[in-house]
mmCIF file of C-alpha atoms in Angstrom:
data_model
loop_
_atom_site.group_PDB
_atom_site.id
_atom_site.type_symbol
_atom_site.label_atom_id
_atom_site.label_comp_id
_atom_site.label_asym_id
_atom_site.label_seq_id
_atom_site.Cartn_x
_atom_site.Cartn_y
_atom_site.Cartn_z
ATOM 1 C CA UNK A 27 24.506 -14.809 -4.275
ATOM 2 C CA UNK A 28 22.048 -12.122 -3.436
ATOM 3 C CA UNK A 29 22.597 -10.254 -6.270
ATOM 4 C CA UNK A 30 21.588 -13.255 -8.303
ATOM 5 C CA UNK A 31 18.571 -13.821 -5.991
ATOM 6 C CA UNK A 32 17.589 -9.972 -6.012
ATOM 7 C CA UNK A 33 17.558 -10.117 -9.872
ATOM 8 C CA UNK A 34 15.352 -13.068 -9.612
ATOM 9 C CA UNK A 35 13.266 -11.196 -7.457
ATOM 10 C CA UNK A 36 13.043 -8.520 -9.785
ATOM 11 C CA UNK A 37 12.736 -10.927 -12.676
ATOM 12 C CA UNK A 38 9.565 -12.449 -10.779
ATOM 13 C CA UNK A 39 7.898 -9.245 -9.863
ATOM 14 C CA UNK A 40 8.019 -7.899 -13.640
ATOM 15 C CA UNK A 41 6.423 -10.757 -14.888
ATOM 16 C CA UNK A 42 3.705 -11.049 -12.160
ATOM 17 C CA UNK A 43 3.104 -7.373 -13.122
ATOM 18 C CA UNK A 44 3.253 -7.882 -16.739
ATOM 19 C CA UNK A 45 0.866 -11.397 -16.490
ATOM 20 C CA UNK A 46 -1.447 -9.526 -14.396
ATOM 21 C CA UNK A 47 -1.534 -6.902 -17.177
ATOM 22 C CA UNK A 48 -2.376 -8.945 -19.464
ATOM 23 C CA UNK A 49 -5.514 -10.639 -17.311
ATOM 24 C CA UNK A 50 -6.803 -6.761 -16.812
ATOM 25 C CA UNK A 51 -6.375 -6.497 -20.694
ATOM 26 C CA UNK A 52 -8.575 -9.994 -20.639
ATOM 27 C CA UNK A 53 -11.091 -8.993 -18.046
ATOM 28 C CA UNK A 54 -11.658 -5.833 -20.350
ATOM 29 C CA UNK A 55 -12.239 -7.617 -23.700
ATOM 30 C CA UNK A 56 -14.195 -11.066 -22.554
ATOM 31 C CA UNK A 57 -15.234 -10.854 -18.756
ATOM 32 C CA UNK A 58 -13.686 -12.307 -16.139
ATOM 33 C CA UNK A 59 -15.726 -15.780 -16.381
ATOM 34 C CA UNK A 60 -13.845 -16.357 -19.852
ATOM 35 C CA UNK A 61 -10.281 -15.383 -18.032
ATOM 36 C CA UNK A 62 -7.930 -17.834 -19.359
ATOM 37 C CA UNK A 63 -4.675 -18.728 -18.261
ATOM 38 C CA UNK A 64 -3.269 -20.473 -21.648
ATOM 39 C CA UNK A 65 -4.307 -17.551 -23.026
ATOM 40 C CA UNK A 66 -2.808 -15.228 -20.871
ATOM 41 C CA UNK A 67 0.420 -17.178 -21.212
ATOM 42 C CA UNK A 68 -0.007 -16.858 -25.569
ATOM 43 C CA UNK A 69 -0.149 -13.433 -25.576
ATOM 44 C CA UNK A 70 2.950 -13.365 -23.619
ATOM 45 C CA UNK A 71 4.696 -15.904 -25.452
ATOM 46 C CA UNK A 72 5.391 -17.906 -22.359
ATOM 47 C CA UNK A 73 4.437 -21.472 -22.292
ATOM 48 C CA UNK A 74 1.658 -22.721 -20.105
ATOM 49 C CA UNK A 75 3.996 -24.800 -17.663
ATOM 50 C CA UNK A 76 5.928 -21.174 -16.908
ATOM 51 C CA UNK A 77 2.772 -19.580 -16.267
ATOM 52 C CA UNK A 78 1.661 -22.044 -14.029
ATOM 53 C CA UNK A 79 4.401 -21.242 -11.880
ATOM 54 C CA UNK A 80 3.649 -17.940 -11.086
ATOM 55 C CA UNK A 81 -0.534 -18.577 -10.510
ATOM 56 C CA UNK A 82 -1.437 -22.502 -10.302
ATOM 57 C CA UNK A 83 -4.952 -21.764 -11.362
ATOM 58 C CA UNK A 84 -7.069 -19.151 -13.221
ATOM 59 C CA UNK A 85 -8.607 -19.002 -9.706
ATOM 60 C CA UNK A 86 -5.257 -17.958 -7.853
ATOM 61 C CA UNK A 87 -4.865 -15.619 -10.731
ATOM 62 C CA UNK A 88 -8.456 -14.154 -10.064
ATOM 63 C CA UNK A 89 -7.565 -13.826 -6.486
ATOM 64 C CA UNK A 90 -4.230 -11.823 -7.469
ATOM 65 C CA UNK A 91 -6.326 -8.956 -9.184
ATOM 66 C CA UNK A 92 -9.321 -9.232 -7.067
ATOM 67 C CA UNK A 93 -6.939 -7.881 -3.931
ATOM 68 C CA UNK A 94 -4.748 -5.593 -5.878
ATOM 69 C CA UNK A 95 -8.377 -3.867 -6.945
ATOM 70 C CA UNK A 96 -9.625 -3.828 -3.616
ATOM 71 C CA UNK A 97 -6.235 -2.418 -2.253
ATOM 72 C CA UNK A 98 -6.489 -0.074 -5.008
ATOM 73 C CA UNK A 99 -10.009 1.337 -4.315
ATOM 74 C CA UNK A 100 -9.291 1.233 -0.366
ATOM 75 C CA UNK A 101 -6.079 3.043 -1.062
ATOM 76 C CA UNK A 102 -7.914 6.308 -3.021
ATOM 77 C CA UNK A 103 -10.666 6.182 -0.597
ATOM 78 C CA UNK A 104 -7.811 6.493 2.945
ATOM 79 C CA UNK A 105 -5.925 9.027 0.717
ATOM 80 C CA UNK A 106 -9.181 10.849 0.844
ATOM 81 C CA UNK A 107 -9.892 10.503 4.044
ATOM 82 C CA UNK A 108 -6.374 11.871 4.914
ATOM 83 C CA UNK A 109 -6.505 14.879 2.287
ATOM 84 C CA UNK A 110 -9.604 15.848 3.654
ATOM 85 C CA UNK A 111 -9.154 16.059 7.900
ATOM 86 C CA UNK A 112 -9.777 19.975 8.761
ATOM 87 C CA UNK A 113 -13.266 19.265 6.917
ATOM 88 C CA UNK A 114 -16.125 18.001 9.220
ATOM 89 C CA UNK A 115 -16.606 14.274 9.416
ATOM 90 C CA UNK A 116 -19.616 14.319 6.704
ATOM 91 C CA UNK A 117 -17.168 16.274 4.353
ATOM 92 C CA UNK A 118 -14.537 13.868 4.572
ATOM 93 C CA UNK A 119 -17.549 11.332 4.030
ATOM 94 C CA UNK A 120 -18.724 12.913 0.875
ATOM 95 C CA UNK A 121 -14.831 13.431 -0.286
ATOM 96 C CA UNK A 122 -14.106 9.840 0.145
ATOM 97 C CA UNK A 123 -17.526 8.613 -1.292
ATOM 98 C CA UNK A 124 -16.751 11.137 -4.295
ATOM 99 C CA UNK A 125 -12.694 9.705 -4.737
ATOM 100 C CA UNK A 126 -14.065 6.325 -4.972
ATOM 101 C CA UNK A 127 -16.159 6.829 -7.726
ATOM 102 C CA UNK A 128 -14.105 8.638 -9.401
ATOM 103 C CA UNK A 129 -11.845 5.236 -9.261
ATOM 104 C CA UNK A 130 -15.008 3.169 -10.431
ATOM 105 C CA UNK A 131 -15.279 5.521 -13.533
ATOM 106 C CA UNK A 132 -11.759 4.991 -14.069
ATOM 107 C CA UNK A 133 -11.620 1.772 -13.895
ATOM 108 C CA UNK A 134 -14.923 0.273 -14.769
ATOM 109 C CA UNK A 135 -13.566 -3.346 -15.609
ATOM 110 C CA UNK A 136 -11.772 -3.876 -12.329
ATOM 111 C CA UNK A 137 -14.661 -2.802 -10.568
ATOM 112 C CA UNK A 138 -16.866 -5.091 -12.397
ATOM 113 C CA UNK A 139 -14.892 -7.720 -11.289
ATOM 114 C CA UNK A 140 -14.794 -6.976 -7.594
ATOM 115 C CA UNK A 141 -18.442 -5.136 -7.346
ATOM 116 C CA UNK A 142 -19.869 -7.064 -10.380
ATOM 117 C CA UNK A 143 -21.492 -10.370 -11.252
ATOM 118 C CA UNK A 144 -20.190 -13.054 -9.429
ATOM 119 C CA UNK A 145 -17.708 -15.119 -11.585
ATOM 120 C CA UNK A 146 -19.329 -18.420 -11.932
ATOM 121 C CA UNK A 147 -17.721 -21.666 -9.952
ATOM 122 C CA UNK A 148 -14.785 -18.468 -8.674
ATOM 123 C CA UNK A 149 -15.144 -18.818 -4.547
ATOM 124 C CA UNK A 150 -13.118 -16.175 -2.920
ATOM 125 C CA UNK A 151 -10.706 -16.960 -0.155
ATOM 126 C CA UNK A 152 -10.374 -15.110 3.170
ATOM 127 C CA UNK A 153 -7.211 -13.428 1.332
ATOM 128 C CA UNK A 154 -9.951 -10.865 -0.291
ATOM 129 C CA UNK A 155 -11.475 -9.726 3.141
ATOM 130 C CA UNK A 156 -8.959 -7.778 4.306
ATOM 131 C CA UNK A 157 -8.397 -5.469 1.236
ATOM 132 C CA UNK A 158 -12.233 -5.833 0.358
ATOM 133 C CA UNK A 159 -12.906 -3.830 4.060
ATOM 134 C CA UNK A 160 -10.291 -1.082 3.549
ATOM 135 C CA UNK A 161 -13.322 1.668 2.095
ATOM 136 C CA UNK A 162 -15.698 0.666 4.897
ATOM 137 C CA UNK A 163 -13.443 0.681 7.644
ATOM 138 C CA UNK A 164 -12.494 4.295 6.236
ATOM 139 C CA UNK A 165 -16.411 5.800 6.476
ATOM 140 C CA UNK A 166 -16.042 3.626 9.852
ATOM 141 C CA UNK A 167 -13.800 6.072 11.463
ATOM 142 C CA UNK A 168 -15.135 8.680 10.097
ATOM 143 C CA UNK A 169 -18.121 8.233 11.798
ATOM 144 C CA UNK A 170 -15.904 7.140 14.842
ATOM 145 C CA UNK A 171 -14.244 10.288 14.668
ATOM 146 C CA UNK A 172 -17.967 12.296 15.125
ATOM 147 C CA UNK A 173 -18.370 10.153 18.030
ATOM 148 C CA UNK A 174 -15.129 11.206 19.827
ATOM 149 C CA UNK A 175 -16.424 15.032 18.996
ATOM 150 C CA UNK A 176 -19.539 14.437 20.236
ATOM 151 C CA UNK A 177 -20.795 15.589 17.294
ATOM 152 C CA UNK A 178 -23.003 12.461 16.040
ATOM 153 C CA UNK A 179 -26.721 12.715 15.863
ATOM 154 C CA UNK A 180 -28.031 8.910 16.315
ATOM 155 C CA UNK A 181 -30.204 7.869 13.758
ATOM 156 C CA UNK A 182 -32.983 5.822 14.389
ATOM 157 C CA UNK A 183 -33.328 1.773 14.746
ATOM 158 C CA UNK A 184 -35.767 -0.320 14.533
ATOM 159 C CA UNK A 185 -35.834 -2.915 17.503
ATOM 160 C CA UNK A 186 -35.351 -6.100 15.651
ATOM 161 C CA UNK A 187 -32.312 -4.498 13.903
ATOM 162 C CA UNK A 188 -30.940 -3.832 17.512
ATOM 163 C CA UNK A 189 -29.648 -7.659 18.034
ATOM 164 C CA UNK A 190 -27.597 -7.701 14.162
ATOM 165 C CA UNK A 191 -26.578 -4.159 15.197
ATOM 166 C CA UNK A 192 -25.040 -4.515 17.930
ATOM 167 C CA UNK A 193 -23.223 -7.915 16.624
ATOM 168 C CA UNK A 194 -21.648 -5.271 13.955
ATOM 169 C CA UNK A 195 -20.632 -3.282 16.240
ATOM 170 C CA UNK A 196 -18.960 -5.661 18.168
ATOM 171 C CA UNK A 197 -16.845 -7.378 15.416
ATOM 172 C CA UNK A 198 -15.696 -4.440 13.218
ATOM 173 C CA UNK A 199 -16.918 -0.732 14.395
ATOM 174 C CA UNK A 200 -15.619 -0.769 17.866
ATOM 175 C CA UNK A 201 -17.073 2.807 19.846
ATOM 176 C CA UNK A 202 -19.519 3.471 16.839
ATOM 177 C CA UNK A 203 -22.917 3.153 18.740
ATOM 178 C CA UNK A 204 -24.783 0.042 17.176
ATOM 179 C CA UNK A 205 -27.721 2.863 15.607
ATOM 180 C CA UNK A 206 -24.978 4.465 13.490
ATOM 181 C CA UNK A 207 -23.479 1.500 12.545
ATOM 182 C CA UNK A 208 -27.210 -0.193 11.411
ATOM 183 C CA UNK A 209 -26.920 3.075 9.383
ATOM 184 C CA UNK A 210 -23.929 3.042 8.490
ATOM 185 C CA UNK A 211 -24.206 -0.420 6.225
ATOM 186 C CA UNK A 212 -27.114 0.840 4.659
ATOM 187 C CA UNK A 213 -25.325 3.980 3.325
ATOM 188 C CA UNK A 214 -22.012 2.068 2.301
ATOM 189 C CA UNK A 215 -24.404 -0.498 0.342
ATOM 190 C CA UNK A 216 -26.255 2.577 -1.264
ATOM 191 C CA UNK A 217 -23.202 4.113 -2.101
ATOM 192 C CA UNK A 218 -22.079 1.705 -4.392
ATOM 193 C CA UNK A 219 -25.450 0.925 -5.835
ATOM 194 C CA UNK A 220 -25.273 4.458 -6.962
ATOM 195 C CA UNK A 221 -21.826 3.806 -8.498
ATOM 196 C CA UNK A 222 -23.036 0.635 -9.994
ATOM 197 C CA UNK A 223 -26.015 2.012 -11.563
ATOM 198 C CA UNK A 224 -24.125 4.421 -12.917
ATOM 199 C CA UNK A 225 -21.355 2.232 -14.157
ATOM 200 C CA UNK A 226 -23.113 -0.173 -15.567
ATOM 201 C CA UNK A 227 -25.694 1.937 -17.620
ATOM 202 C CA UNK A 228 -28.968 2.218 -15.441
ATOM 203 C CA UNK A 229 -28.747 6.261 -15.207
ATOM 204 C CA UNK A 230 -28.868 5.930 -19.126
ATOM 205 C CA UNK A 231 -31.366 8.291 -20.573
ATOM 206 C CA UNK A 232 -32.122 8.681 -16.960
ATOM 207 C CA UNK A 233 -29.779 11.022 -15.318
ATOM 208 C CA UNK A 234 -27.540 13.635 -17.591
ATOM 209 C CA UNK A 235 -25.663 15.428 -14.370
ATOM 210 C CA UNK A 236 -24.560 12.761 -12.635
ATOM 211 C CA UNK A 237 -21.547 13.863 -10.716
ATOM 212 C CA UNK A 238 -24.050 16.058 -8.662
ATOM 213 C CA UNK A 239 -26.952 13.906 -7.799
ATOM 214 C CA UNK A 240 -24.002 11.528 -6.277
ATOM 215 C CA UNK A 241 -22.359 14.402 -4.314
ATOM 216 C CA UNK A 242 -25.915 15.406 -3.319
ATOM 217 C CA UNK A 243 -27.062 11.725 -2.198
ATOM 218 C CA UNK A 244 -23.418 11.197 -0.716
ATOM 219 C CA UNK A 245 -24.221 14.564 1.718
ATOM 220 C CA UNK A 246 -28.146 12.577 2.168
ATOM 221 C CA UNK A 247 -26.626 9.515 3.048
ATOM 222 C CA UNK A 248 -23.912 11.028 5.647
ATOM 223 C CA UNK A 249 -26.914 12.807 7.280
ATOM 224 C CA UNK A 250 -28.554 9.173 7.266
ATOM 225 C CA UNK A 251 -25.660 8.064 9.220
ATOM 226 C CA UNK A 252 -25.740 10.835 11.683
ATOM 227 C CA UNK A 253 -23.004 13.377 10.162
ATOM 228 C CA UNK A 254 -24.360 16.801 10.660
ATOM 229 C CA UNK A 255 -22.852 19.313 8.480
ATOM 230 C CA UNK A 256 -21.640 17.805 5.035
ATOM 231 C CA UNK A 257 -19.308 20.601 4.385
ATOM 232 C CA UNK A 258 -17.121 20.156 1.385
ATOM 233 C CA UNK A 259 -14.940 18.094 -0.780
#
């Protein structure tokens, strides 16, 4: 009997993997608001009732490649983070800013859909948090890790930010002073506007070497945060 169950198993995951395949393959050629499960199920020559039980919805499909992007991101940018320890916390910054674009380039449709437009009447459950905080909670320790050195110049804050600041701090960069971590948002939001405006054709005609005006802003935006020497990636 569990041979015949770990075959199903295996049966299962291939054709998760190969029906989530074919949604990337969808998400690439129409968008993700046009996603369809009927036709995902056509192209594989499955019927729509087989489909349906592996993802109920196009929703619980979106879900399904929503977290495996987000794990997939999150995973390049700890990898980086790990690769990168004898540098100075703003190297590893810069080095973990740099592997995660390089993912974005890579991948430009599965970015889209996590970074992108929202997908029209798509709400994403809590499921999506967890993977969707893996690259911040990597330039979180960083930072935490400049703290423990004492080696962490605070940046300034503005007293109305102090409240929201310290609320942060609380909830999800515990022993990251609340000025760092005020910081800290702004740089991980810049960080992918850079990526996104590069991604999605705003550097156009604009900027020609764009690898190095991200590793330069990258080194900026550690300093922002309070990283003193970016070293390198």
């Amino acid at each position: 009997m569990s041979t015949i169950r770990g075959a199903r198993e295996r049966a299962r995951i291939e054709v998760t993997a190969a029906i989530k395949d074919e949604a990337r393959k969808q998400l690439a050629e129409e968008g993700a608001a046009k996603l369809s499960l009927r036709a995902v199920a056509r192209e594989l020559g499955m019927v729509s009732s087989a489909l349906y039980r592996y993802f109920p919805s196009r929703d619980d499909l979106l879900t399904a490649l929503i977290v495996d992007a987000f794990d997939a991101i999150g995973a390049v940018a700890e990898q980086a983070a790990e690769r990168t320890e004898a540098l100075p916390p703003a190297g590893r910054w810069v080095a973990v800013a740099c592997a995660v674009r390089e993912w974005a380039l890579a991948h430009p449709h599965e970015y889209a859909l996590i970074y992108g437009s929202p997908v029209p009447g798509y709400i994403a459950p809590t499921d999506t948090v967890g993977p969707a905080s893996r690259v911040g909670l990597v330039l979180i320790d960083i930072v935490r890790s400049a703290v423990l050195a004492d080696d962490l110049a605070l940046p300034p804050l503005a007293d109305e930010l102090r409240a929201d600041a310290e609320r942060m701090a609380a909830d999800f960069a515990e022993g990251v002073p609340p000025e760092a971590v005020a910081a800290l948002v702004a740089a991980w939001a810049q960080l992918f506007g850079l990526i996104s405006f590069e991604l999605f054709g705003q550097f156009n005609r604009v900027v020609e070497a764009r690898e190095p005006l991200f590793r330069q802003a990258a080194g900026e935006l550690a300093r922002s945060v309070g990283l003193r020497d970016s070293g390198t990636a």
